[in-house]
Amino acid sequence: MTNEPIKVHAIINGEQVEAGKYAPRENPTHPNEIVGYAPVNTKEEAIRAIEAAYDVFKQWKWSEVDDRVTRMQRAIQKIKESIPELSKLLSKEHGKALYDAEGEFAVSLMWMEFACNNVKDVIKPEIKEHENGKTIITSDPIGVVSAITPWNYPISLSTIKIAPALLTGNTMVLKPSPFAPLAVSRVIEIIANEFPPGVLNLVHGEADVGVELTSNPKVAKIAFTGGTKTAKSIMKAASETIKKMTLELGGNDAAIVLEDFDVNDERAMRRMVISNFLTAGQICMIAKRIYVHRSIFDAFIEKYIEAANKWIRVGDPFHPDVTVGPVNNQNQVKYVQSLVNDAKSKGAEVIKLGKILNPELMDNGYFLQPTLVIGADYHDPIVVEEQFGPTVPILPFDEEEQVIQLHNESIYGLTSSVWGEEEHAITVARRIEAGTTMINTAAIQGLDVRFPFGGVKQSGVGREYGEEGIKSYVETHVINVPKNLELPYIPE
Ligand code: NAD
């Protein structure tokens, strides 16, 4: 991969559009190095992209599903061929370790293939003959979809939206986050080139572009992944024209460790560590607080630290032994540090985890050594806020009732995990308020793209992945053909 900065552009109606202004994206490992430039698009450019998507929708909605699948499969093949180059670009602009960037591409392709293989079945019209006549139920595309994505998983959180939206006959304008805009632009360019101009458009920029994408009357649906606070503004912006919405938001996912969890199970302990520190903790479904039954609390901590010190190796994301790279941006570093310092100032113990493989990078890059926080209060910010970084608080509990309440009193409910004897863990899981609960694993390790994913409460609205993730891009249209045309319930 070249060290020359690359430049990406907006794609509007099949054309790469030169913008008036470009913003640099720095390398979080070496912040003085510019990885590339992404446009700072304007509201006017966003409107042009929406108009293009709106105009082409008039024909595209009648396209054949087989044709759409063939186009998407060609794009999948081209993305596959580009993975060696694009995963390096992603790792460099984002800070995630190279194996992690490759993993993101693997999950994205798995989902795109699932969507290709299942769309036909999911949207096939149903015809029901019954005593009153015949009813035809079709699944129709919704229209222009505005997709807005965050920086932590830019490829998978974009393809999770693009594949079902386009395969079901919608058109789209996508805006990625300015904190990881480069590799995702390349991926979108590959996909857009396989579809008619205007079907998939790309604009970059800040909140003003996001506001246009979520309030413009020609947009029919919003597919947003990002913070809960941003989602609240989006809901307001979208309310004027009652847009459909899928919102995948923040979480404060808990790992609940029951008294029958085997602390000597090294593989389980490693899964626990990974579920806290993969991608330096910057995943919506990372386990962000661990509750451990008091009877095994001390033994758990001892074994956890052992496992963490083996798995966590902090350093240059391109170093083959590194498992945890830098944090993506400086704001996030400061936020995570403030939560840890707050806990420390209130008397919590902060234990540093893992080995530093490239000590020379630590002071210049956006690095934070992973930490375990012991002794925080149940309601301290480090426990109740989403840290979204490499730190995790661990707290004891005495009764299952108590831990279920601590879990469920959160405003969030994205994923969660219960660790222990399987049947016992399932019993506890049934009482958890979350979109997904994993048993003896957590985070991406327990993700299965065949099943719906999303949050309850302030973690979201709707589901992505699985058949539900395809259905969320269609409207149900019922065509009733009654045999008896007299209305039975109206009095003479
Ligand atoms: P963010 O909400 O700050 O930004 C997300 C996107 O929204 C960006 O593209 C941003 O430019 C855009 N945006 C900002 N203001 C806007 C506005 N007023 N109108 C429209 N768009 C606007 O989130 P982030 O910091 O990029 O990502 C981190 C957050 O995303 C975390 O809370 C994390 O939990 C969440 N997340 C959730 C999931 C999930 O599936 N539930 C997955 C990944 C990340």
XYZ file of C-alpha atoms and ligand atoms in Angstrom:
536
model
C 0.000 0.000 0.000
C 1.293 3.441 -0.943
C 1.995 6.038 1.738
C 0.687 8.816 -0.503
C -2.586 10.256 0.837
C -5.563 9.193 -1.236
C -8.529 11.375 -2.157
C -12.125 10.145 -2.262
C -15.126 11.950 -3.729
C -18.876 12.110 -3.487
C -20.733 9.954 -6.013
C -23.882 11.625 -7.326
C -25.906 10.103 -10.132
C -23.030 7.809 -11.120
C -20.460 10.639 -11.301
C -17.518 11.316 -8.981
C -18.067 14.898 -7.922
C -15.181 17.275 -7.191
C -16.024 19.153 -3.964
C -15.124 22.693 -2.931
C -13.491 21.514 0.280
C -11.740 18.346 1.500
C -10.904 17.331 5.074
C -7.832 15.322 5.983
C -8.167 11.990 7.765
C -5.182 11.358 9.984
C -3.685 8.015 10.947
C -4.543 7.451 14.655
C -1.300 5.494 15.078
C 0.813 8.391 13.721
C -1.477 11.455 13.864
C 0.942 13.597 11.854
C 0.463 11.335 8.846
C -2.508 12.029 6.564
C -4.050 8.828 5.184
C -6.339 10.645 2.786
C -8.848 13.374 2.105
C -12.642 13.148 2.017
C -14.939 15.875 0.756
C -16.816 18.151 3.080
C -19.980 18.119 1.014
C -22.578 20.829 1.284
C -26.291 20.692 1.887
C -26.778 21.552 -1.827
C -24.734 18.504 -2.858
C -26.804 16.355 -0.506
C -29.961 17.675 -2.191
C -28.555 16.809 -5.645
C -27.841 13.275 -4.457
C -31.365 12.911 -3.037
C -32.883 14.228 -6.304
C -30.827 11.719 -8.320
C -31.950 8.839 -6.083
C -35.558 10.078 -6.222
C -35.630 10.334 -10.026
C -34.116 6.918 -10.730
C -36.380 5.243 -8.157
C -39.296 5.723 -10.554
C -37.806 3.067 -12.872
C -35.587 1.155 -10.464
C -38.531 0.104 -8.294
C -39.806 -1.997 -11.242
C -36.454 -3.754 -11.782
C -36.364 -7.549 -11.525
C -35.050 -9.001 -8.295
C -32.852 -11.467 -10.258
C -31.163 -8.560 -12.013
C -30.552 -6.806 -8.692
C -29.057 -9.961 -7.176
C -26.739 -10.460 -10.174
C -25.482 -6.887 -9.879
C -24.885 -7.238 -6.139
C -23.074 -10.532 -6.623
C -20.721 -8.885 -9.117
C -20.014 -6.178 -6.542
C -19.380 -8.826 -3.847
C -16.833 -10.505 -6.122
C -15.025 -7.213 -6.760
C -14.968 -6.306 -3.062
C -13.544 -9.778 -2.311
C -10.712 -9.168 -4.776
C -9.967 -5.800 -3.152
C -9.888 -7.012 0.480
C -6.081 -7.187 0.789
C -5.765 -3.529 -0.226
C -8.944 -2.154 1.355
C -8.476 -3.807 4.743
C -5.054 -2.124 5.000
C -6.627 1.232 4.169
C -9.351 0.637 6.767
C -6.822 -0.383 9.409
C -4.706 2.686 8.701
C -7.480 5.301 8.792
C -9.371 3.682 11.669
C -6.683 2.309 13.949
C -8.154 -1.194 14.244
C -5.674 -4.075 13.983
C -5.303 -5.499 10.489
C -6.877 -8.895 11.371
C -9.838 -6.970 12.786
C -10.225 -4.935 9.567
C -10.118 -8.177 7.544
C -12.748 -9.600 9.907
C -14.983 -6.604 9.230
C -14.815 -7.298 5.490
C -15.562 -10.989 6.100
C -18.711 -10.199 8.119
C -19.822 -7.628 5.521
C -19.537 -10.121 2.680
C -21.242 -12.859 4.689
C -24.210 -10.536 5.154
C -24.292 -9.341 1.540
C -24.329 -12.960 0.406
C -27.088 -13.817 2.879
C -29.147 -10.891 1.560
C -28.581 -11.999 -2.055
C -29.541 -15.590 -1.269
C -32.678 -14.717 0.684
C -34.182 -11.564 -0.795
C -36.292 -13.384 -3.348
C -37.992 -15.535 -0.732
C -38.461 -12.692 1.714
C -40.220 -10.383 -0.760
C -42.093 -12.886 -2.869
C -45.781 -11.964 -3.154
C -48.214 -14.055 -1.144
C -51.517 -14.987 -2.745
C -54.224 -16.190 -0.387
C -57.492 -17.673 -1.656
C -60.199 -17.559 1.036
C -63.963 -17.610 1.565
C -64.255 -13.871 0.830
C -62.209 -13.979 -2.370
C -58.510 -13.439 -2.908
C -55.840 -11.332 -1.211
C -52.475 -10.541 -2.754
C -49.782 -9.255 -0.384
C -46.743 -7.685 -1.999
C -43.552 -6.264 -0.525
C -42.881 -2.977 -2.272
C -39.738 -0.831 -2.067
C -40.107 2.264 0.091
C -38.245 4.882 -1.964
C -35.121 6.922 -1.282
C -33.266 5.662 1.780
C -30.847 7.944 3.636
C -28.164 5.849 5.293
C -25.959 7.475 7.921
C -23.151 5.492 9.490
C -20.615 5.844 12.335
C -16.848 5.411 12.306
C -16.349 2.225 14.281
C -17.435 -0.372 11.674
C -17.779 1.731 8.520
C -17.805 -1.149 6.026
C -20.176 -3.529 7.750
C -22.537 -0.807 8.994
C -22.819 0.534 5.444
C -23.186 -2.785 3.631
C -25.728 -3.924 6.242
C -27.933 -1.135 4.806
C -26.898 -1.011 1.139
C -27.443 -4.688 0.351
C -31.059 -5.071 1.539
C -32.083 -1.581 0.384
C -30.888 -2.011 -3.199
C -31.877 -5.675 -3.481
C -35.457 -4.817 -2.550
C -35.647 -2.046 -5.175
C -34.928 1.108 -3.166
C -32.369 3.790 -3.985
C -29.971 5.287 -1.474
C -27.839 8.218 -0.427
C -25.214 7.215 2.123
C -23.184 9.464 4.390
C -20.292 7.884 6.286
C -18.584 9.385 9.330
C -15.700 11.810 8.741
C -13.646 9.739 11.222
C -13.274 6.760 8.817
C -14.419 7.901 5.372
C -11.858 6.369 2.998
C -12.142 2.575 2.713
C -15.933 2.768 2.833
C -15.896 5.209 -0.104
C -13.958 2.687 -2.159
C -16.452 -0.040 -1.276
C -19.393 2.175 -2.202
C -17.739 3.093 -5.482
C -17.417 -0.622 -6.330
C -21.079 -1.275 -5.544
C -22.397 1.906 -7.209
C -20.574 1.019 -10.442
C -22.611 -2.182 -10.728
C -25.952 -0.349 -10.538
C -27.616 2.265 -12.748
C -26.529 5.882 -12.038
C -28.348 7.367 -9.063
C -29.305 4.054 -7.419
C -26.471 4.346 -4.866
C -25.104 7.813 -4.088
C -22.430 8.841 -1.624
C -22.006 12.162 0.141
C -19.574 13.054 2.900
C -19.625 15.757 5.494
C -20.832 16.834 8.867
C -24.134 17.165 10.692
C -25.585 19.734 8.194
C -25.483 17.094 5.449
C -26.987 14.591 7.912
C -29.797 17.021 8.726
C -30.657 17.390 5.012
C -30.632 13.627 4.542
C -33.014 13.151 7.439
C -35.440 16.009 6.773
C -35.720 16.246 2.971
C -39.309 15.377 1.960
C -38.073 13.164 -0.912
C -36.422 10.778 1.548
C -38.771 7.968 2.563
C -36.671 5.993 5.025
C -33.717 6.595 7.323
C -31.282 3.843 8.206
C -29.042 5.253 10.920
C -26.335 3.740 13.066
C -24.704 5.975 15.629
C -25.150 7.586 19.002
C -28.464 7.797 20.867
C -28.123 11.589 21.201
C -27.768 12.020 17.418
C -30.757 9.718 16.887
C -32.934 12.021 18.985
C -32.206 14.941 16.614
C -32.814 12.659 13.641
C -36.217 11.608 14.958
C -37.180 15.258 15.304
C -35.903 16.128 11.811
C -37.750 13.181 10.293
C -41.023 13.722 12.118
C -42.232 16.472 9.764
C -42.636 13.971 6.917
C -43.147 10.790 9.028
C -40.235 8.835 7.596
C -39.753 5.115 8.197
C -36.725 4.451 10.370
C -34.254 1.871 11.469
C -32.075 3.187 14.280
C -29.139 1.179 15.624
C -27.830 3.097 18.602
C -25.607 3.013 21.623
C -25.513 0.320 24.221
C -24.162 -0.367 27.686
C -24.054 -4.101 27.290
C -23.499 -6.142 30.427
C -21.806 -9.505 30.918
C -23.405 -11.367 33.831
C -21.218 -14.102 35.307
C -23.159 -16.617 37.378
C -21.803 -18.568 40.349
C -21.542 -21.751 38.233
C -19.205 -20.164 35.645
C -15.907 -22.067 35.547
C -13.174 -19.474 36.100
C -10.580 -22.084 35.101
C -12.043 -22.378 31.601
C -9.274 -20.511 29.779
C -11.062 -20.378 26.445
C -14.187 -18.883 28.003
C -12.060 -16.372 29.864
C -10.348 -15.382 26.618
C -13.750 -14.941 24.942
C -14.695 -12.649 27.820
C -11.550 -10.531 27.380
C -12.087 -10.304 23.609
C -15.691 -9.282 24.204
C -14.396 -6.296 26.195
C -11.388 -5.192 24.149
C -11.801 -6.115 20.485
C -11.411 -2.979 18.327
C -10.086 -1.257 21.479
C -13.588 -1.517 22.950
C -15.150 0.655 20.227
C -18.048 -1.588 19.281
C -21.695 -1.000 20.084
C -22.053 -4.580 21.349
C -18.859 -4.775 23.398
C -19.490 -5.983 26.967
C -19.092 -2.651 28.757
C -19.736 -3.722 32.363
C -19.122 -7.106 33.992
C -21.144 -8.299 36.976
C -19.675 -11.353 38.727
C -21.303 -13.427 41.487
C -19.531 -12.542 44.731
C -18.725 -16.202 45.519
C -16.309 -16.320 42.543
C -15.413 -12.606 42.300
C -11.778 -12.743 43.510
C -10.967 -15.924 41.564
C -12.583 -14.432 38.456
C -10.467 -11.269 38.659
C -7.257 -13.266 39.066
C -8.013 -15.458 36.026
C -9.358 -12.523 33.997
C -6.118 -10.568 34.461
C -4.115 -13.655 33.442
C -6.188 -14.078 30.274
C -6.134 -10.354 29.463
C -2.362 -10.165 29.860
C -2.013 -13.029 27.371
C -4.443 -11.753 24.718
C -4.060 -7.964 24.839
C -1.035 -6.770 22.868
C -1.210 -3.060 22.174
C 0.655 -1.438 19.314
C 0.849 -0.706 15.609
C -2.260 -2.184 13.927
C -0.049 -3.535 11.127
C 2.189 -5.481 13.565
C 1.128 -9.147 13.177
C 1.078 -9.783 16.955
C -0.993 -6.727 17.847
C -4.569 -7.392 18.986
C -5.490 -3.871 20.143
C -4.621 -0.749 18.158
C -5.111 2.918 19.012
C -8.447 4.556 19.700
C -9.925 6.120 16.547
C -9.843 9.788 17.576
C -8.642 12.161 20.241
C -12.103 13.087 21.548
C -12.742 9.444 22.301
C -9.375 9.126 24.097
C -10.244 12.108 26.304
C -13.744 10.827 27.041
C -12.562 7.362 28.091
C -9.765 8.879 30.186
C -12.267 11.157 31.927
C -14.461 8.199 32.909
C -11.478 6.239 34.266
C -10.129 9.280 36.154
C -13.543 9.944 37.654
C -13.759 6.344 38.933
C -10.192 6.577 40.299
C -10.913 9.856 42.092
C -13.825 8.142 43.859
C -11.550 5.346 45.119
C -11.800 2.655 42.429
C -8.722 0.609 41.589
C -7.540 0.801 37.975
C -5.503 -2.179 36.735
C -3.558 -1.898 33.476
C -3.902 -4.908 31.203
C -1.829 -6.440 28.427
C 1.574 -5.835 26.906
C 2.701 -2.766 24.992
C 4.435 -3.985 21.836
C 5.394 -0.581 20.419
C 6.106 1.663 23.438
C 7.537 4.355 21.147
C 4.071 4.922 19.634
C 2.118 5.315 22.854
C 2.698 9.019 23.504
C 2.159 10.252 19.964
C -0.673 8.047 18.715
C -4.189 7.929 20.149
C -3.297 4.981 22.369
C -4.818 3.999 25.677
C -3.603 0.982 27.578
C -6.634 -1.217 28.354
C -7.787 -1.115 31.969
C -9.980 -3.029 34.377
C -11.771 -0.893 36.970
C -12.514 -2.555 40.298
C -14.528 -1.034 43.132
C -16.625 1.498 41.186
C -20.092 2.202 42.484
C -23.017 0.584 40.630
C -24.135 4.007 39.399
C -20.797 5.673 38.634
C -20.505 7.112 35.110
C -17.961 4.429 34.144
C -20.655 1.820 34.804
C -23.802 3.497 33.494
C -22.370 5.406 30.501
C -21.255 3.849 27.228
C -17.437 4.156 27.424
C -16.769 3.041 23.833
C -13.080 2.485 24.556
C -10.571 0.118 26.160
C -11.753 0.041 29.746
C -14.254 -2.108 31.608
C -15.633 -1.948 35.155
C -16.167 -5.180 37.040
C -18.606 -5.371 39.948
C -19.800 -8.092 42.334
C -23.431 -9.110 42.856
C -25.094 -11.310 45.465
C -28.537 -12.170 44.130
C -29.743 -12.825 40.577
C -32.690 -10.529 41.215
C -30.244 -7.720 41.980
C -28.128 -8.202 38.851
C -31.169 -8.483 36.598
C -32.417 -5.208 38.019
C -28.998 -3.560 37.554
C -29.026 -4.769 33.978
C -32.569 -3.747 33.155
C -32.551 -0.309 34.792
C -30.251 0.946 32.014
C -31.774 3.208 29.380
C -30.017 0.930 26.856
C -30.689 -2.635 25.768
C -28.594 -3.606 22.760
C -26.859 -6.903 23.516
C -25.944 -8.676 26.740
C -24.368 -11.938 27.776
C -24.815 -14.483 30.533
C -21.948 -16.797 31.490
C -22.354 -20.047 33.452
C -24.020 -23.461 33.215
C -25.992 -23.313 29.956
C -29.559 -23.984 31.162
C -29.107 -21.735 34.174
C -27.720 -18.975 31.936
C -30.682 -19.306 29.556
C -33.107 -18.910 32.484
C -31.421 -15.649 33.451
C -31.174 -14.535 29.800
C -34.955 -14.818 29.405
C -35.362 -12.062 32.009
C -32.928 -9.655 30.341
C -34.162 -6.627 28.401
C -31.976 -6.560 25.283
C -32.144 -7.161 21.550
C -29.708 -10.079 21.750
C -28.407 -12.084 24.704
C -25.489 -14.425 24.168
C -24.647 -17.404 26.346
C -20.989 -17.934 27.313
C -19.788 -15.583 24.622
C -20.365 -11.956 23.712
C -19.985 -9.193 21.150
C -19.053 -10.072 17.578
C -18.012 -13.595 18.622
C -21.703 -14.407 19.126
C -23.077 -12.455 16.157
C -24.910 -14.426 13.467
C -25.960 -12.424 10.395
C -28.806 -14.881 9.737
C -30.710 -13.569 12.762
C -32.108 -10.099 13.514
C -29.923 -7.626 15.364
C -31.006 -4.419 17.088
C -31.727 -2.779 20.379
C -34.628 -2.293 22.765
C -35.334 0.935 24.692
C -32.926 3.754 23.748
C -30.627 1.344 21.892
C -32.747 1.498 18.800
C -35.781 1.026 16.642
C -36.176 -1.911 14.260
C -33.741 -4.650 13.312
C -30.917 -5.212 10.836
C -29.545 -8.611 9.702
C -31.642 -11.727 9.198
C -34.873 -11.758 7.211
C -36.158 -8.888 9.340
C -33.190 -6.826 8.169
C -34.345 -7.317 4.557
C -38.035 -6.793 5.326
C -37.296 -3.457 6.941
C -36.733 -2.025 3.436
C -40.190 -2.884 2.105
C -43.737 -1.745 2.679
C -46.498 -4.321 2.807
C -49.125 -3.699 0.138
C -52.387 -5.611 0.387
C -54.550 -6.043 -2.719
C -57.962 -7.354 -1.780
C -60.144 -8.970 -4.448
C -63.460 -9.747 -2.663
C -65.902 -12.216 -4.242
C -68.907 -10.664 -2.603
C -68.769 -6.955 -3.381
C -71.614 -6.079 -1.006
C -70.413 -4.605 2.302
C -71.782 -6.924 5.033
C -71.611 -4.549 8.020
C -73.354 -1.429 6.754
C -77.010 -1.275 7.767
C -79.523 -0.669 4.982
P -22.539 9.772 15.930
O -23.967 9.654 16.322
O -21.742 10.895 16.484
O -22.403 9.891 14.343
C -22.982 8.943 13.477
C -23.223 9.585 12.127
O -24.225 10.594 12.248
C -22.010 10.278 11.516
O -21.968 10.022 10.136
C -22.290 11.745 11.793
O -21.633 12.626 10.894
C -23.805 11.800 11.613
N -24.484 12.922 12.275
C -24.058 13.688 13.309
N -25.006 14.581 13.656
C -26.072 14.380 12.831
C -27.361 14.961 12.712
N -27.761 15.953 13.515
N -28.198 14.482 11.771
C -27.835 13.447 10.976
N -26.616 12.863 11.027
C -25.738 13.313 11.963
O -21.866 8.366 16.293
P -20.331 7.928 16.188
O -19.550 8.635 17.257
O -19.879 8.024 14.778
O -20.447 6.361 16.547
C -20.446 5.870 17.850
C -21.843 5.535 18.328
O -22.478 4.664 17.400
C -21.841 4.799 19.641
O -22.851 5.293 20.481
C -22.152 3.357 19.257
O -22.722 2.586 20.263
C -23.075 3.575 18.111
N -23.114 2.355 17.284
C -24.244 1.570 17.306
C -24.277 0.370 16.574
C -25.499 -0.528 16.578
O -25.593 -1.390 15.710
N -26.419 -0.374 17.504
C -23.167 -0.006 15.828
C -22.040 0.819 15.845
C -22.026 2.002 16.572
